[in-house]
Coordinates of C-alpha atoms and ligand atoms in Angstrom, one line a residue:
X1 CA 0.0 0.0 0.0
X2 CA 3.3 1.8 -0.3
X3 CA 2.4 3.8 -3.0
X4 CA -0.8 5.4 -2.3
X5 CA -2.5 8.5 -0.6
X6 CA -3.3 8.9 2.6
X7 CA -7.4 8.7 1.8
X8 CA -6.6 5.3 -0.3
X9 CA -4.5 4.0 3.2
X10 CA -7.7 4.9 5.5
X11 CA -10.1 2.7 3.7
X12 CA -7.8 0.2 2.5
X13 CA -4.4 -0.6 4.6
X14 CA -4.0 -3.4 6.9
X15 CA -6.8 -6.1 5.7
X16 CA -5.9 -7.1 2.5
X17 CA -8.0 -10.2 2.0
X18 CA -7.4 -13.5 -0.5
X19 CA -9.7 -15.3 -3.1
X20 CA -12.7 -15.9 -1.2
X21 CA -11.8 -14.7 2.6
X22 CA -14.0 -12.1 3.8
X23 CA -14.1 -8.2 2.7
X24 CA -14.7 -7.0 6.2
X25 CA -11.7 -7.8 8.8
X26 CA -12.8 -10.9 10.8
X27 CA -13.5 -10.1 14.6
X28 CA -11.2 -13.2 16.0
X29 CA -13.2 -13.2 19.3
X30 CA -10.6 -15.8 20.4
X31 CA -8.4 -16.0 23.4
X32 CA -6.2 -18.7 22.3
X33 CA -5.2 -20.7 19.5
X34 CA -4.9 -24.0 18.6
X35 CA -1.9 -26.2 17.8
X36 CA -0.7 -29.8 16.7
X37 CA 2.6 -30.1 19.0
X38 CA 3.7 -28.9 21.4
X39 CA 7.1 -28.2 19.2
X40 CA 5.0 -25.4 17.0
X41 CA 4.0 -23.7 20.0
X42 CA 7.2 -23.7 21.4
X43 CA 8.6 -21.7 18.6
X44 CA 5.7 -19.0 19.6
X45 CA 7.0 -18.6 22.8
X46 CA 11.0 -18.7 21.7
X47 CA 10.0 -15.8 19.4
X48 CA 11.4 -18.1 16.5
X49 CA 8.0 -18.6 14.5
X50 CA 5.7 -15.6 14.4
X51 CA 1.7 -16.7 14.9
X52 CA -0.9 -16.4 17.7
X53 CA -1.1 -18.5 20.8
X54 CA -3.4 -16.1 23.6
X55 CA -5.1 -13.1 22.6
X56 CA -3.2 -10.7 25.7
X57 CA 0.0 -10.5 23.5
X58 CA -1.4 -10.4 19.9
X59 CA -4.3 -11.0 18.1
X60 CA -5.1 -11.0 14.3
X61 CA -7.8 -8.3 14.4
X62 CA -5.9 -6.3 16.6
X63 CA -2.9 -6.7 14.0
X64 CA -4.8 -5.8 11.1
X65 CA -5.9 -2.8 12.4
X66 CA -2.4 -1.8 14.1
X67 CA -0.9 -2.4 10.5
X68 CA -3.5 -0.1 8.9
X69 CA -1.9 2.5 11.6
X70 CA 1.5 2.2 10.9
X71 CA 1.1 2.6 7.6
X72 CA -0.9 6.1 7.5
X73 CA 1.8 7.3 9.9
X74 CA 4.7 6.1 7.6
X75 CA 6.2 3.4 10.3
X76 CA 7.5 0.1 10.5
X77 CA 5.2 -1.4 12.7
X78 CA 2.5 -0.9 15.1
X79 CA 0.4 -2.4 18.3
X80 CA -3.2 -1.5 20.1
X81 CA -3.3 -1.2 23.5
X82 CA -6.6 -0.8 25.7
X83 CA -6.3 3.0 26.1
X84 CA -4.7 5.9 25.1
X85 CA -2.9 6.1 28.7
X86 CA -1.5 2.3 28.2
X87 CA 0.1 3.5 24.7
X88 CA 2.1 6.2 26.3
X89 CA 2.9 4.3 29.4
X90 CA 4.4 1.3 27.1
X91 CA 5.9 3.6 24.8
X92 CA 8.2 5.7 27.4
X93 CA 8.3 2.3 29.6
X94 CA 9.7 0.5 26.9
X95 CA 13.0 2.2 26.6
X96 CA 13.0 3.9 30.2
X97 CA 13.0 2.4 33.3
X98 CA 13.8 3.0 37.2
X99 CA 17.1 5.2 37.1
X100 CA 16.5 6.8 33.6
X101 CA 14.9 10.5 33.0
X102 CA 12.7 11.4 30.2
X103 CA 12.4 15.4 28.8
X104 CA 8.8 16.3 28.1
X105 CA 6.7 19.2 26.1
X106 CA 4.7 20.9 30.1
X107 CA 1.8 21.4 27.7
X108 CA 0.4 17.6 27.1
X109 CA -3.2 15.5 28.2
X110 CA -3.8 16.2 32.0
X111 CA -3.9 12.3 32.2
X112 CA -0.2 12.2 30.7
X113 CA 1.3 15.0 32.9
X114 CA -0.2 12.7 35.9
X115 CA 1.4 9.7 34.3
X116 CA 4.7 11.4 34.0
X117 CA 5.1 13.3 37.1
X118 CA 3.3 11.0 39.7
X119 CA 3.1 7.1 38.6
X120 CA 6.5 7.0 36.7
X121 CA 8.1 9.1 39.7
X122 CA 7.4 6.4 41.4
X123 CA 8.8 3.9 39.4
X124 CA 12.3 5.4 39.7
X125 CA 11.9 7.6 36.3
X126 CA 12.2 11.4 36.6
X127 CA 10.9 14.2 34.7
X128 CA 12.3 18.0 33.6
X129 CA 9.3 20.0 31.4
X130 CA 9.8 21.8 28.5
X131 CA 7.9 24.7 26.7
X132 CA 6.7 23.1 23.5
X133 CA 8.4 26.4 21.5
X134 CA 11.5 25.8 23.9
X135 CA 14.3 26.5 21.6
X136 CA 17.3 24.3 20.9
X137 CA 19.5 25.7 24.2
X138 CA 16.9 25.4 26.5
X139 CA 16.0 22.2 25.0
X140 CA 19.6 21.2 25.4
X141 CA 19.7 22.3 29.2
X142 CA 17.1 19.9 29.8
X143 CA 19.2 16.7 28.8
X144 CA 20.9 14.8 31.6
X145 CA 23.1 11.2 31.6
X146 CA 19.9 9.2 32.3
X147 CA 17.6 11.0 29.4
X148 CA 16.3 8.2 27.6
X149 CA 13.6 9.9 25.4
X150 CA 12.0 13.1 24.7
X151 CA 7.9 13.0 24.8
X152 CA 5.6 16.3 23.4
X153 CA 2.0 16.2 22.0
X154 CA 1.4 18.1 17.8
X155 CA -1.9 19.6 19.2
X156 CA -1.6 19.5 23.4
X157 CA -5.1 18.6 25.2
X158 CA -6.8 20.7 26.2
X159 CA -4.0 24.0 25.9
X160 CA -3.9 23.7 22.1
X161 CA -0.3 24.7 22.0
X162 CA 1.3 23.1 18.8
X163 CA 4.4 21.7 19.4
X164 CA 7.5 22.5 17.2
X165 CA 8.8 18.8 16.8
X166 CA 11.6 19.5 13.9
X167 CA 13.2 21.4 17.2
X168 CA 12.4 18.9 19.5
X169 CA 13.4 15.6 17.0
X170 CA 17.1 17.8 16.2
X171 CA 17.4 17.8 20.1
X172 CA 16.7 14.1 20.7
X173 CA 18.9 13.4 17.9
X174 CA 21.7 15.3 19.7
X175 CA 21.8 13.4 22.6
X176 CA 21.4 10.3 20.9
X177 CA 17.5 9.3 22.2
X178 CA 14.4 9.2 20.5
X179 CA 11.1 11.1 19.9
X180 CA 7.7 10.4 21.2
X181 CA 5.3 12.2 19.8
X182 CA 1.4 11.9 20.6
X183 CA -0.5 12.7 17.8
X184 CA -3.9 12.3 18.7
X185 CA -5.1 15.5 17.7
X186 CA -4.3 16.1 14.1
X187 CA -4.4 12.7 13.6
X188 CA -1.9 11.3 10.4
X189 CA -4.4 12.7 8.1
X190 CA -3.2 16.0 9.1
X191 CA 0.3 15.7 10.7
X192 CA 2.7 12.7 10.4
X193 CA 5.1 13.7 12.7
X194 CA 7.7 10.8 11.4
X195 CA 8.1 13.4 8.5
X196 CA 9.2 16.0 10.8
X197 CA 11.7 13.2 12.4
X198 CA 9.9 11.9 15.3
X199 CA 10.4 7.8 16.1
X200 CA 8.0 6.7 18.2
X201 CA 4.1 8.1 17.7
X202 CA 1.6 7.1 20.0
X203 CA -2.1 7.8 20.0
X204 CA -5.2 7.7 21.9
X205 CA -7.8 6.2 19.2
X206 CA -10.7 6.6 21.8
X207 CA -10.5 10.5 19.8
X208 CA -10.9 11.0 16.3
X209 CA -9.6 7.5 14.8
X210 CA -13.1 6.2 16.7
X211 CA -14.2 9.3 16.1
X212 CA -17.5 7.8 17.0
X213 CA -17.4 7.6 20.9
X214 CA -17.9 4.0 20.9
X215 CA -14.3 2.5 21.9
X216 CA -11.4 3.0 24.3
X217 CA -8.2 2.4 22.7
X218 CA -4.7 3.3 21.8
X219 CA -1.7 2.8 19.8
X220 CA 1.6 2.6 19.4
X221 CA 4.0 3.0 16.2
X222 CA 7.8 3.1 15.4
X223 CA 9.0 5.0 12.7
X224 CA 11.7 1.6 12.7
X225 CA 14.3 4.4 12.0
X226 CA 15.6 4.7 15.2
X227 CA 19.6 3.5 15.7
X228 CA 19.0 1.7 18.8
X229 CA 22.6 0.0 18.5
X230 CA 24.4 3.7 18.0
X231 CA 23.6 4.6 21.5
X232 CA 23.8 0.5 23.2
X233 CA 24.8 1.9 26.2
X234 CA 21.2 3.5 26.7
X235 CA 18.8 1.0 25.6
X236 CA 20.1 -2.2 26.9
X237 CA 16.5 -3.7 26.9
X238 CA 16.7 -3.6 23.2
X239 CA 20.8 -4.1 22.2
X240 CA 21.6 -7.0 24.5
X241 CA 20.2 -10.4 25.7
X242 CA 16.7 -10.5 27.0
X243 CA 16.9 -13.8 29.5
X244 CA 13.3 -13.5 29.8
X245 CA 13.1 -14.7 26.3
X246 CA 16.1 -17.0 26.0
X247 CA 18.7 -14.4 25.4
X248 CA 17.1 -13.1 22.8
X249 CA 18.3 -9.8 21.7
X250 CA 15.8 -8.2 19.8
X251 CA 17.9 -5.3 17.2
X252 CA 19.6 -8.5 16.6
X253 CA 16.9 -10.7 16.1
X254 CA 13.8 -8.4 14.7
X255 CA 16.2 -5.4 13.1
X256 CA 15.5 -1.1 13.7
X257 CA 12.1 -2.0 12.3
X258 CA 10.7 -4.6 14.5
X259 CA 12.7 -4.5 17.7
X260 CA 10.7 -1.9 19.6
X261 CA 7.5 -2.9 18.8
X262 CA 8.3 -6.5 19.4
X263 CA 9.9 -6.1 22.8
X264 CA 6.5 -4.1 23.8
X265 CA 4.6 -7.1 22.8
X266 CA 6.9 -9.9 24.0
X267 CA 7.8 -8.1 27.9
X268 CA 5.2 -5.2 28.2
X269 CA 2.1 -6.9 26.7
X270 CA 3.1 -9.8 28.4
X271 CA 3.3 -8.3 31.7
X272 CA 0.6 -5.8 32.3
X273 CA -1.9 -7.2 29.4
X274 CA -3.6 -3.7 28.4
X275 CA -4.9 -5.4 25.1
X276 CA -7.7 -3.7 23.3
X277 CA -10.3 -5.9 22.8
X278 CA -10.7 -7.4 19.1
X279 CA -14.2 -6.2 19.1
X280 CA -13.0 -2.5 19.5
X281 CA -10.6 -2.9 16.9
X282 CA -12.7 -4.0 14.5
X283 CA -14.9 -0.4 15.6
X284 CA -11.6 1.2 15.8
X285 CA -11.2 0.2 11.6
X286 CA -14.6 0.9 11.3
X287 CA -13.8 4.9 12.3
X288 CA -10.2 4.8 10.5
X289 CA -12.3 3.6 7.0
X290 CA -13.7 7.3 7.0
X291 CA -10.8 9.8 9.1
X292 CA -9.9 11.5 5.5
X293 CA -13.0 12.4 5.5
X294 CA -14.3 13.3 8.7
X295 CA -11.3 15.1 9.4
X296 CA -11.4 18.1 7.0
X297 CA -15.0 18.7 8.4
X298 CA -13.9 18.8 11.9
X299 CA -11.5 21.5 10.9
X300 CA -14.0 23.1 8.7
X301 CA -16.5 23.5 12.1
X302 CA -13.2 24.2 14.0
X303 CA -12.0 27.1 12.2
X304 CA -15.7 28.9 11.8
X305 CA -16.4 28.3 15.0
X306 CA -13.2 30.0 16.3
X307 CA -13.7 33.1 13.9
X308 CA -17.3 34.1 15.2
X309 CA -16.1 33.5 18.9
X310 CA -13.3 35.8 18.3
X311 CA -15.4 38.6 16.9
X312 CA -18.2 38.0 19.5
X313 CA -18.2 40.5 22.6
X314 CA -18.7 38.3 25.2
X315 CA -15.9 36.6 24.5
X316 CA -12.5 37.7 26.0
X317 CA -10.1 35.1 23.7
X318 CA -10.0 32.3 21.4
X319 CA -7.4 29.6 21.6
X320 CA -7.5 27.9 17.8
X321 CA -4.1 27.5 16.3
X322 CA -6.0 28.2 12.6
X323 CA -6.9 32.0 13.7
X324 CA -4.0 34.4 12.7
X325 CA -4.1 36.2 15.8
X326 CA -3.0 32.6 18.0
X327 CA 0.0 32.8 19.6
X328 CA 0.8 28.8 17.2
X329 CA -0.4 30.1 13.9
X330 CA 3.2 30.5 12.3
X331 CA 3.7 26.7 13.8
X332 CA 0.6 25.2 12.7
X333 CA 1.3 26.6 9.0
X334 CA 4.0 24.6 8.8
X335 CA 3.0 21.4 10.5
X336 CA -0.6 21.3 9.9
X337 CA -1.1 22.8 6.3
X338 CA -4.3 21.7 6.2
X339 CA -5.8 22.2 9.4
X340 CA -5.4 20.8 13.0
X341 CA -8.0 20.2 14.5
X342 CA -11.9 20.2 15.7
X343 CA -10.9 21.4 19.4
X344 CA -11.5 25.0 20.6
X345 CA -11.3 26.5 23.3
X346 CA -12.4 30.0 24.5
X347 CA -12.8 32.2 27.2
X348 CA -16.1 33.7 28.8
X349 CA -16.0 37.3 29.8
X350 CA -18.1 36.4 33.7
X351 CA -15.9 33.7 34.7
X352 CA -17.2 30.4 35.5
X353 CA -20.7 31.0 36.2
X354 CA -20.9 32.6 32.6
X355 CA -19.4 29.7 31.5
X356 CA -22.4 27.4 33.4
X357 CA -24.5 29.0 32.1
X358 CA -24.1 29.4 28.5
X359 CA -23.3 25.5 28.7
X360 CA -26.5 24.7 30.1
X361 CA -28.3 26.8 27.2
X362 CA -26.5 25.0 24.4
X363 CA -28.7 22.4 22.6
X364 CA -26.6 20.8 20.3
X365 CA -23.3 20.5 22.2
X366 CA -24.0 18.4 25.1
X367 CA -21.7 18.6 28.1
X368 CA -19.0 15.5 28.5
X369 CA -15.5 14.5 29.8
X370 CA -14.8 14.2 25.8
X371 CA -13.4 15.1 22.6
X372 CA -12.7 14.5 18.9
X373 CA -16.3 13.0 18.3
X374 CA -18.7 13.1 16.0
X375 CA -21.0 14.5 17.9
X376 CA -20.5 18.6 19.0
X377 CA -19.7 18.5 22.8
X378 CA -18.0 21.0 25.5
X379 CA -16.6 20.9 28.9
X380 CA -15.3 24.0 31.1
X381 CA -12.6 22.8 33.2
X382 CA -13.3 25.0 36.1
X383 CA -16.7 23.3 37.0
X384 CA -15.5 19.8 36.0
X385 CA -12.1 18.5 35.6
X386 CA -10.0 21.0 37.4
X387 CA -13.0 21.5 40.2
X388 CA -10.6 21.6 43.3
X389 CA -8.1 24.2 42.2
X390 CA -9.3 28.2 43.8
X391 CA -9.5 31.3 41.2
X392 CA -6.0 31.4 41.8
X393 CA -4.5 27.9 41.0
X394 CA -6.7 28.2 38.0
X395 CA -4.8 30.9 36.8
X396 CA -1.3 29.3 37.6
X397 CA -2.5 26.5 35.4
X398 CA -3.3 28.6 32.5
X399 CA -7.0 27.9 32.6
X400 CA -9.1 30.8 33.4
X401 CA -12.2 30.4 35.1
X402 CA -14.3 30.8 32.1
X403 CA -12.5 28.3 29.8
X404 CA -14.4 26.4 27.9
X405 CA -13.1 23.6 25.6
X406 CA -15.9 23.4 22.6
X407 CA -14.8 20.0 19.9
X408 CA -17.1 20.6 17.0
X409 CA -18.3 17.6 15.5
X410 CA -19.5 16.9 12.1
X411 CA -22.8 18.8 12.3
X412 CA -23.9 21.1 9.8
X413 CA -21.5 25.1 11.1
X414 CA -24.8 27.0 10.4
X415 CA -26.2 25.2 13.1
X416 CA -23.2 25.1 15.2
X417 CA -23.3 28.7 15.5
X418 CA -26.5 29.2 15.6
X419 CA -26.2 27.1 18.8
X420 CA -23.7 29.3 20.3
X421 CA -25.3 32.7 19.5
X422 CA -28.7 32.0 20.8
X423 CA -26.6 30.5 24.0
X424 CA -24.4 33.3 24.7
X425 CA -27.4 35.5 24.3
X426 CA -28.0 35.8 28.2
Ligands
PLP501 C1 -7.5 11.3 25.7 C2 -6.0 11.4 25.5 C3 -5.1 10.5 26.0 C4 -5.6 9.4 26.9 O1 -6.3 8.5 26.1 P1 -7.4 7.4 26.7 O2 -7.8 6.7 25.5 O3 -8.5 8.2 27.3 O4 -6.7 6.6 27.7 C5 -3.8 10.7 25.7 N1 -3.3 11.7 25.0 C6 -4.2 12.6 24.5 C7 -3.6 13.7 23.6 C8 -5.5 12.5 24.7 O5 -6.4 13.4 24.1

């Protein structure tokens, strides 16, 4: 599938069925698999013969979709996990453990900040935050012996700060560790952040790859052009023998484009088992068999929503990296050509109760913990997910009291904005 666009990938990549087999990828609603000796499975588990033998490391569905992924990302591989949260986790987990540090974008997914600064803390892996428009000194200053990767989000949830990753990639690169980059946002119809040298790119597919609200899910794929083996001294999990798997060493055994994604599967999948269920990934195709489409029309409702808020007076600012007056246009011309993004956010003049109350007036966006659907809906941090913090801490964390985060689905922007003006009339 090499050869073809990015719209022909979405419908087609992945699944490529033979004479007869089914046009749909099968749901293998399987936990294990059946085999003649005991001699063929044992290959499975030596890592010598590839197949399936229980569904919490790999199953085909799963694969099928992962390689669908991979290849509208432009990597060598790819895997599912259960969430969003599991894919970053394995992603920084594979290559960094107890001892090592990892150098991180401070404007990323409340749920990834959390993940980073509390659970891995306490795993023995430390932290330093970044802007995501540090420039290439300050970037350096953030290095240490232990850095073992660098980890920033294209479009950060909820901030909407767009991250400049050619900067961050060139920094990684320097100190001879690699790139995470979550791209959940944009999605790889509009970023591919391998292009702008990331390795590793992660996602959250419960967003727009679903795009439906119907499954929790994430995944994980390598760009398969990192040189683990340049820089053995750092990633030992990957350049020397794994004795959990006979002394297997996996850049040895699966080369740059298989050994990361393998050793996720083989000790990581294994060992914690956050598998997405093959009935999700077959919903999670589903969803990926229209994102060329449904993306442009998110960005479409994005960008007019953002230009009547920003002329509206009860509005005191717009955050919408496609208006010329954000502080990440220049940056989102370059990495997001053709749009970012259905996500905006904007602030109420009135503070939170302005922000209640226009909310509760809105009839087509409906109020949930949610984004990237197909559905329009809104949230307003102060009054949900940021509830405890006073005025004050509000204001340290960059979200004003009146912030509300508005995704526009893929209703009809007449009616979108109709919907706002006849709620903001109060
Ligand atoms: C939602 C989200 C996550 C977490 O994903 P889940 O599927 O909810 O676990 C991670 N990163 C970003 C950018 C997100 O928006």
């Amino acid at each position: 599938m090499d050869n073809y666009k990015i719209n022909t990938k979405c419908v087609q990549a992945g699944y490529r069925p033979g004479n007869g087999e089914p046009r749909q990828i099968p749901i293998i609603q399987s936990t294990t698999f059946k085999y003649d000796t005991s001699e063929d499975m044992g290959k499975l588990f030596d890592l010598q013969a590839t197949g399936y033998f229980y569904t919490r490391l790999q199953n085909p569905t799963n694969d099928f979709v992962a390689a669908k992924i991979a290849a509208l990302e432009g990597g060598s591989a790819a895997m599912l996990t259960s969430s969003g949260q599991a894919a970053n986790f394995f992603a920084i987990f594979n290559i960094c453990e107890c001892g090592g540090h990892i150098v991180a974008s401070s404007s990323i997914y409340g749920g990834t900040f959390n993940l980073i600064a509390v659970t891995l803390k306490k795993m023995g892996i430390s932290v330093t935050f970044v802007s995501p428009t540090a420039s290439e000194e300050e970037l350096d200053k953030a290095f240490q012996e232990n850095t073992k990767a660098v980890f920033g989000e294209t479009i950060a949830n909820p901030a909407l700060t767009v991250l400049d990753i050619e900067t961050y990639a060139k920094a990684a690169h320097k100190h001879g560790v690699p790139l995470i980059i979550d791209n959940t946002f944009p999605t790889p119809v509009n970023c591919r952040p391998i292009e702008w040298g990331a390795d590793i790119v992660t996602h959250s597919t419960t967003k727009y790859m679903d795009g439906h609200g119907a499954g929790v899910g994430g995944a994980i794929v390598d760009s398969g052009k990192f040189d683990w083996m340049a820089h053995k001294e750092k990633f030992p999990g990957l350049c020397t023998p794994d004795e959990s798997y006979h002394g297997i060493t996996y850049v040895e055994q699966f080369g740059l484009q298989g050994a990361f994604i393998t050793k996720c599967t083989a000790q990581l999948m294994r060992d914690f088992g956050c598998i997405q269920s093959p009935q999700n990934a077959f919903l999670l195709n589903l969803g990926l068999e229209s994102l060329h489409v449904r993306m442009p029309r998110h960005v479409e409702n994005g960008q007019a929503v953002a230009e009547f808020l920003s002329s509206h007076p009860k509005i005191e600012k717009v955050n919408y990296s496609g208006l010329k007056s954000d502080k990440y246009y220049a940056l989102a011309q370059k990495y997001l050509p053709n749009g970012g993004c259905g996500v905006v956010s904007f602030e109420i003049k009135g503070g939170r109760h302005a922000a209640e109350e226009f909310m509760k007036r809105l009839k087509l966006a409906a109020i949930e913990t949610h984004v990237a659907d197909a559905r329009t809906c809104c949230l307003c941090p102060s009054t949900s997910t940021h509830r405890q913090l006073t005025d004050e801490q509000l204001v340290a964390a960059g979200i004003p009291a009146g912030l509300v985060r508005l995704s526009c689905g893929l209703e009809d922007k007449e009616d979108l904005i109709n919907d706002l003006k006849q709620a903001l009339d109060f």
